Coordinates of C-alpha atoms and ligand atoms in Angstrom, one line a residue:
M1 CA 0.0 -1.2 27.2
N2 CA -1.8 -0.9 23.9
L3 CA -0.5 -2.3 20.5
K4 CA 0.9 1.1 19.5
E5 CA 2.8 1.3 22.7
L6 CA 4.1 -2.2 22.4
Y7 CA 5.3 -1.6 18.8
Q8 CA 7.3 1.6 19.9
E9 CA 8.8 -0.3 22.9
I10 CA 10.1 -3.0 20.5
I11 CA 11.4 -0.5 18.0
L12 CA 13.2 1.4 20.9
D13 CA 14.7 -1.7 22.2
H14 CA 16.0 -2.8 18.7
G15 CA 17.1 0.7 18.2
Q16 CA 19.2 0.9 21.3
N17 CA 20.5 -2.6 21.1
P18 CA 20.5 -3.6 17.6
H19 CA 21.0 -7.3 16.8
N20 CA 23.7 -8.5 14.4
L21 CA 25.4 -5.1 14.6
K22 CA 29.0 -6.3 13.6
K23 CA 31.0 -7.2 10.6
I24 CA 30.9 -11.0 9.9
E25 CA 34.4 -12.4 9.2
N26 CA 33.4 -14.6 6.3
F27 CA 31.1 -12.4 4.3
N28 CA 31.2 -12.7 0.4
K29 CA 28.7 -10.1 -0.5
E30 CA 28.2 -6.5 0.9
A31 CA 26.6 -3.3 0.0
K32 CA 26.2 0.2 1.6
G33 CA 23.2 2.5 1.8
Y34 CA 22.6 6.1 2.7
N35 CA 19.4 8.0 3.4
P36 CA 20.3 11.7 3.0
L37 CA 16.9 12.9 4.3
C38 CA 17.7 11.6 7.8
G39 CA 21.5 10.8 7.7
D40 CA 21.0 7.1 8.2
K41 CA 23.9 4.8 7.0
V42 CA 24.0 1.1 6.7
H43 CA 26.5 -1.4 5.4
I44 CA 25.1 -4.9 5.0
Y45 CA 27.4 -8.0 5.1
L46 CA 26.1 -11.3 3.7
N47 CA 27.6 -14.9 3.7
L48 CA 25.8 -16.6 0.8
D49 CA 26.2 -20.2 -0.1
D50 CA 26.5 -21.4 -3.8
N51 CA 22.7 -21.3 -4.1
K52 CA 22.5 -17.7 -2.7
N53 CA 21.0 -18.8 0.5
I54 CA 21.8 -16.6 3.5
K55 CA 24.1 -18.5 5.8
D56 CA 25.0 -15.4 7.9
I57 CA 24.1 -11.7 7.7
S58 CA 25.1 -8.6 9.7
F59 CA 25.3 -5.0 9.5
E60 CA 27.2 -1.8 10.5
G61 CA 25.7 1.7 10.6
S62 CA 24.3 4.6 12.3
G63 CA 21.1 6.5 12.3
C64 CA 17.8 6.9 13.9
A65 CA 15.9 4.4 15.9
I66 CA 13.7 3.3 13.0
S67 CA 16.6 2.7 10.5
M68 CA 18.5 0.7 13.2
A69 CA 15.5 -1.3 14.4
S70 CA 14.6 -2.1 10.9
A71 CA 18.1 -3.4 10.1
S72 CA 18.2 -5.4 13.4
I73 CA 14.8 -7.1 12.8
M74 CA 15.7 -7.8 9.2
T75 CA 18.9 -9.4 9.8
D76 CA 17.3 -11.5 12.6
L77 CA 14.5 -12.8 10.4
L78 CA 16.4 -13.4 7.1
K79 CA 19.3 -15.5 8.6
N80 CA 19.2 -19.1 7.1
K81 CA 16.6 -18.1 4.6
K82 CA 16.7 -19.3 0.9
E83 CA 17.1 -16.9 -1.9
K84 CA 13.4 -17.2 -3.0
E85 CA 12.3 -16.7 0.6
V86 CA 14.3 -13.6 1.1
Q87 CA 12.9 -12.1 -2.2
E88 CA 9.4 -12.8 -1.0
V89 CA 9.8 -11.3 2.4
V90 CA 11.5 -8.2 1.0
K91 CA 8.7 -7.7 -1.5
D92 CA 6.1 -8.3 1.2
F93 CA 7.7 -5.9 3.7
L94 CA 8.2 -3.1 1.1
E95 CA 4.5 -3.4 0.1
M96 CA 3.3 -3.3 3.7
I97 CA 5.4 -0.5 4.8
K98 CA 3.9 1.7 1.9
E99 CA 0.3 0.6 1.7
K100 CA -0.8 -3.0 2.5
P101 CA -2.4 -3.3 5.9
E102 CA -0.9 -6.7 6.7
L103 CA 2.0 -8.9 5.8
S104 CA 0.9 -12.0 3.5
T105 CA 4.1 -14.1 3.4
K106 CA 3.9 -17.6 4.7
V107 CA 7.8 -17.7 5.0
L108 CA 7.6 -16.0 8.5
L109 CA 5.9 -17.2 11.6
E110 CA 3.2 -15.0 13.2
D111 CA 5.5 -13.6 16.0
E112 CA 8.1 -12.8 13.3
K113 CA 5.5 -10.8 11.2
M114 CA 4.5 -9.0 14.4
K115 CA 8.1 -7.7 14.7
L116 CA 8.0 -6.3 11.1
M117 CA 4.5 -4.9 11.9
C118 CA 6.2 -2.7 14.6
L119 CA 7.5 -0.7 11.8
S120 CA 4.1 -0.1 10.2
G121 CA 3.5 3.1 12.2
V122 CA 5.8 4.9 9.7
K123 CA 3.4 4.4 6.8
K124 CA 1.9 7.9 7.3
Y125 CA 5.2 9.6 7.2
P126 CA 7.0 9.2 3.8
M127 CA 10.2 10.4 5.1
R128 CA 10.2 7.8 7.9
V129 CA 9.3 5.2 5.3
K130 CA 12.9 5.9 3.8
C131 CA 14.4 5.1 7.2
A132 CA 12.6 1.8 7.6
T133 CA 13.3 0.6 3.9
L134 CA 17.1 1.7 3.8
S135 CA 18.4 -1.7 5.0
W136 CA 16.1 -3.6 2.8
H137 CA 17.1 -1.8 -0.5
T138 CA 20.7 -2.2 0.5
L139 CA 20.1 -5.9 1.2
T140 CA 18.7 -6.4 -2.2
S141 CA 21.7 -4.6 -3.7
A142 CA 24.1 -6.9 -1.8
M143 CA 22.2 -10.0 -2.8
D144 CA 22.5 -8.9 -6.4
G145 CA 26.1 -8.1 -6.1
K146 CA 25.9 -4.5 -7.3
Q147 CA 28.8 -2.3 -6.2
E148 CA 26.9 1.0 -6.2
E149 CA 25.9 2.6 -3.0
I150 CA 22.1 2.7 -2.4
N151 CA 20.6 6.1 -2.0
T152 CA 17.0 6.2 -0.8
E153 CA 16.4 9.4 -2.8
K154 CA 16.2 7.0 -5.9
F155 CA 13.3 5.1 -4.3
D156 CA 9.6 6.1 -3.7
Ligands
ZN1 ZN1 16.2 7.7 9.9

Protein backbone atom coordinates (compact mmCIF):
# COMPACT_ATOMS: atom_id res chain seq x y z
CA MET A 1 0.00 0.00 0.00
CA ASN A 2 1.50 3.35 -1.00
CA LEU A 3 1.13 6.59 0.96
CA LYS A 4 -1.74 7.86 -1.18
CA GLU A 5 -3.70 4.65 -0.63
CA LEU A 6 -2.99 4.76 3.10
CA TYR A 7 -4.24 8.36 3.26
CA GLN A 8 -7.43 7.42 1.41
CA GLU A 9 -7.96 4.47 3.71
CA ILE A 10 -7.72 6.68 6.80
CA ILE A 11 -10.12 9.27 5.32
CA LEU A 12 -12.66 6.60 4.42
CA ASP A 13 -12.40 5.10 7.90
CA HIS A 14 -12.99 8.46 9.63
CA GLY A 15 -15.66 9.37 7.05
CA GLN A 16 -17.64 6.20 7.70
CA ASN A 17 -17.09 6.07 11.47
CA PRO A 18 -16.48 9.65 12.58
CA HIS A 19 -15.06 10.15 16.06
CA ASN A 20 -16.76 12.57 18.50
CA LEU A 21 -19.97 12.57 16.43
CA LYS A 22 -22.43 13.53 19.17
CA LYS A 23 -23.70 16.53 21.10
CA ILE A 24 -21.77 16.87 24.36
CA GLU A 25 -24.02 17.63 27.32
CA ASN A 26 -22.00 20.44 28.88
CA PHE A 27 -21.06 22.57 25.87
CA ASN A 28 -20.79 26.33 26.40
CA LYS A 29 -19.86 27.39 22.87
CA GLU A 30 -21.22 26.23 19.53
CA ALA A 31 -21.31 27.19 15.87
CA LYS A 32 -22.82 25.90 12.67
CA GLY A 33 -21.22 25.75 9.25
CA TYR A 34 -22.49 25.02 5.76
CA ASN A 35 -20.69 24.30 2.50
CA PRO A 36 -23.28 24.94 -0.25
CA LEU A 37 -20.96 23.69 -3.02
CA CYS A 38 -21.12 20.15 -1.66
CA GLY A 39 -24.00 20.25 0.84
CA ASP A 40 -21.80 19.55 3.87
CA LYS A 41 -23.18 20.65 7.23
CA VAL A 42 -21.41 20.71 10.56
CA HIS A 43 -22.36 21.83 14.07
CA ILE A 44 -19.42 22.16 16.48
CA TYR A 45 -19.89 21.94 20.26
CA LEU A 46 -17.19 23.11 22.67
CA ASN A 47 -16.71 23.00 26.39
CA LEU A 48 -14.18 25.75 27.11
CA ASP A 49 -12.75 26.50 30.53
CA ASP A 50 -12.27 30.04 31.86
CA ASN A 51 -9.01 30.38 29.88
CA LYS A 52 -10.69 29.22 26.64
CA ASN A 53 -8.86 25.91 26.70
CA ILE A 54 -10.81 23.06 25.08
CA LYS A 55 -11.98 20.64 27.77
CA ASP A 56 -14.27 18.78 25.40
CA ILE A 57 -15.27 19.00 21.75
CA SER A 58 -17.75 17.20 19.52
CA PHE A 59 -19.72 17.70 16.35
CA GLU A 60 -22.90 16.78 14.55
CA GLY A 61 -23.32 16.96 10.82
CA SER A 62 -23.61 15.26 7.50
CA GLY A 63 -21.73 15.46 4.26
CA CYS A 64 -19.07 13.89 2.10
CA ALA A 65 -16.28 11.66 3.43
CA ILE A 66 -13.75 14.53 3.30
CA SER A 67 -15.85 16.89 5.43
CA MET A 68 -16.72 14.22 7.99
CA ALA A 69 -13.14 12.89 8.17
CA SER A 70 -11.80 16.40 8.63
CA ALA A 71 -14.21 17.11 11.51
CA SER A 72 -13.48 13.70 13.04
CA ILE A 73 -9.69 14.13 12.95
CA MET A 74 -9.87 17.78 14.06
CA THR A 75 -11.97 17.00 17.13
CA ASP A 76 -9.64 14.12 18.05
CA LEU A 77 -6.54 16.31 17.87
CA LEU A 78 -7.83 19.47 19.56
CA LYS A 79 -9.33 17.95 22.70
CA ASN A 80 -7.48 19.23 25.80
CA LYS A 81 -5.54 21.82 23.81
CA LYS A 82 -4.95 25.36 25.05
CA GLU A 83 -6.39 28.33 23.15
CA LYS A 84 -2.97 29.35 21.75
CA GLU A 85 -2.28 25.79 20.64
CA VAL A 86 -5.67 25.56 18.93
CA GLN A 87 -5.04 28.80 17.03
CA GLU A 88 -1.62 27.56 15.94
CA VAL A 89 -2.91 24.22 14.67
CA VAL A 90 -5.86 25.84 12.83
CA LYS A 91 -3.55 28.32 11.08
CA ASP A 92 -1.04 25.62 10.21
CA PHE A 93 -3.74 23.30 8.83
CA LEU A 94 -5.39 26.01 6.70
CA GLU A 95 -2.02 27.00 5.22
CA MET A 96 -1.09 23.38 4.51
CA ILE A 97 -4.42 22.50 2.89
CA LYS A 98 -4.06 25.41 0.46
CA GLU A 99 -0.35 25.58 -0.37
CA LYS A 100 2.27 24.62 2.23
CA PRO A 101 3.79 21.18 1.55
CA GLU A 102 4.06 20.20 5.23
CA LEU A 103 2.71 21.12 8.66
CA SER A 104 5.14 23.07 10.81
CA THR A 105 3.38 23.17 14.21
CA LYS A 106 5.18 21.68 17.21
CA VAL A 107 1.90 21.33 19.11
CA LEU A 108 1.11 18.01 17.41
CA LEU A 109 3.02 14.74 17.45
CA GLU A 110 4.29 13.27 14.18
CA ASP A 111 1.54 10.63 13.98
CA GLU A 112 -1.07 13.31 14.69
CA LYS A 113 0.31 15.43 11.85
CA MET A 114 0.18 12.37 9.60
CA LYS A 115 -3.59 12.14 10.17
CA LEU A 116 -4.01 15.75 9.00
CA MET A 117 -1.71 15.15 6.02
CA CYS A 118 -4.21 12.51 4.88
CA LEU A 119 -6.39 15.44 3.83
CA SER A 120 -3.59 17.09 1.82
CA GLY A 121 -4.72 15.34 -1.37
CA VAL A 122 -7.58 17.87 -1.76
CA LYS A 123 -5.07 20.67 -2.37
CA LYS A 124 -5.41 20.34 -6.15
CA TYR A 125 -9.21 20.61 -6.00
CA PRO A 126 -10.47 24.00 -4.71
CA MET A 127 -14.02 22.70 -4.24
CA ARG A 128 -12.77 19.85 -2.06
CA VAL A 129 -10.64 22.24 -0.04
CA LYS A 130 -13.91 23.80 1.16
CA CYS A 131 -15.08 20.37 2.34
CA ALA A 132 -11.86 19.94 4.33
CA THR A 133 -11.83 23.43 5.87
CA LEU A 134 -15.55 23.70 6.79
CA SER A 135 -15.22 22.30 10.32
CA TRP A 136 -12.07 24.37 10.96
CA HIS A 137 -13.71 27.69 10.05
CA THR A 138 -16.73 26.66 12.12
CA LEU A 139 -14.49 25.83 15.08
CA THR A 140 -12.92 29.30 14.91
CA SER A 141 -16.39 30.85 14.91
CA ALA A 142 -17.35 28.79 17.98
CA MET A 143 -14.14 29.76 19.81
CA ASP A 144 -14.85 33.43 19.07
CA GLY A 145 -18.43 33.08 20.30
CA LYS A 146 -19.91 34.35 17.05
CA GLN A 147 -23.52 33.44 16.41
CA GLU A 148 -23.58 33.67 12.61
CA GLU A 149 -23.51 30.50 10.57
CA ILE A 150 -20.28 29.92 8.69
CA ASN A 151 -20.68 29.67 4.93
CA THR A 152 -17.63 28.43 3.03
CA GLU A 153 -18.54 30.69 0.08
CA LYS A 154 -17.07 33.52 2.14
CA PHE A 155 -13.64 31.88 2.38
CA ASP A 156 -10.96 31.37 -0.27
ZN1 LIG B 1 -17.96 17.91 0.81
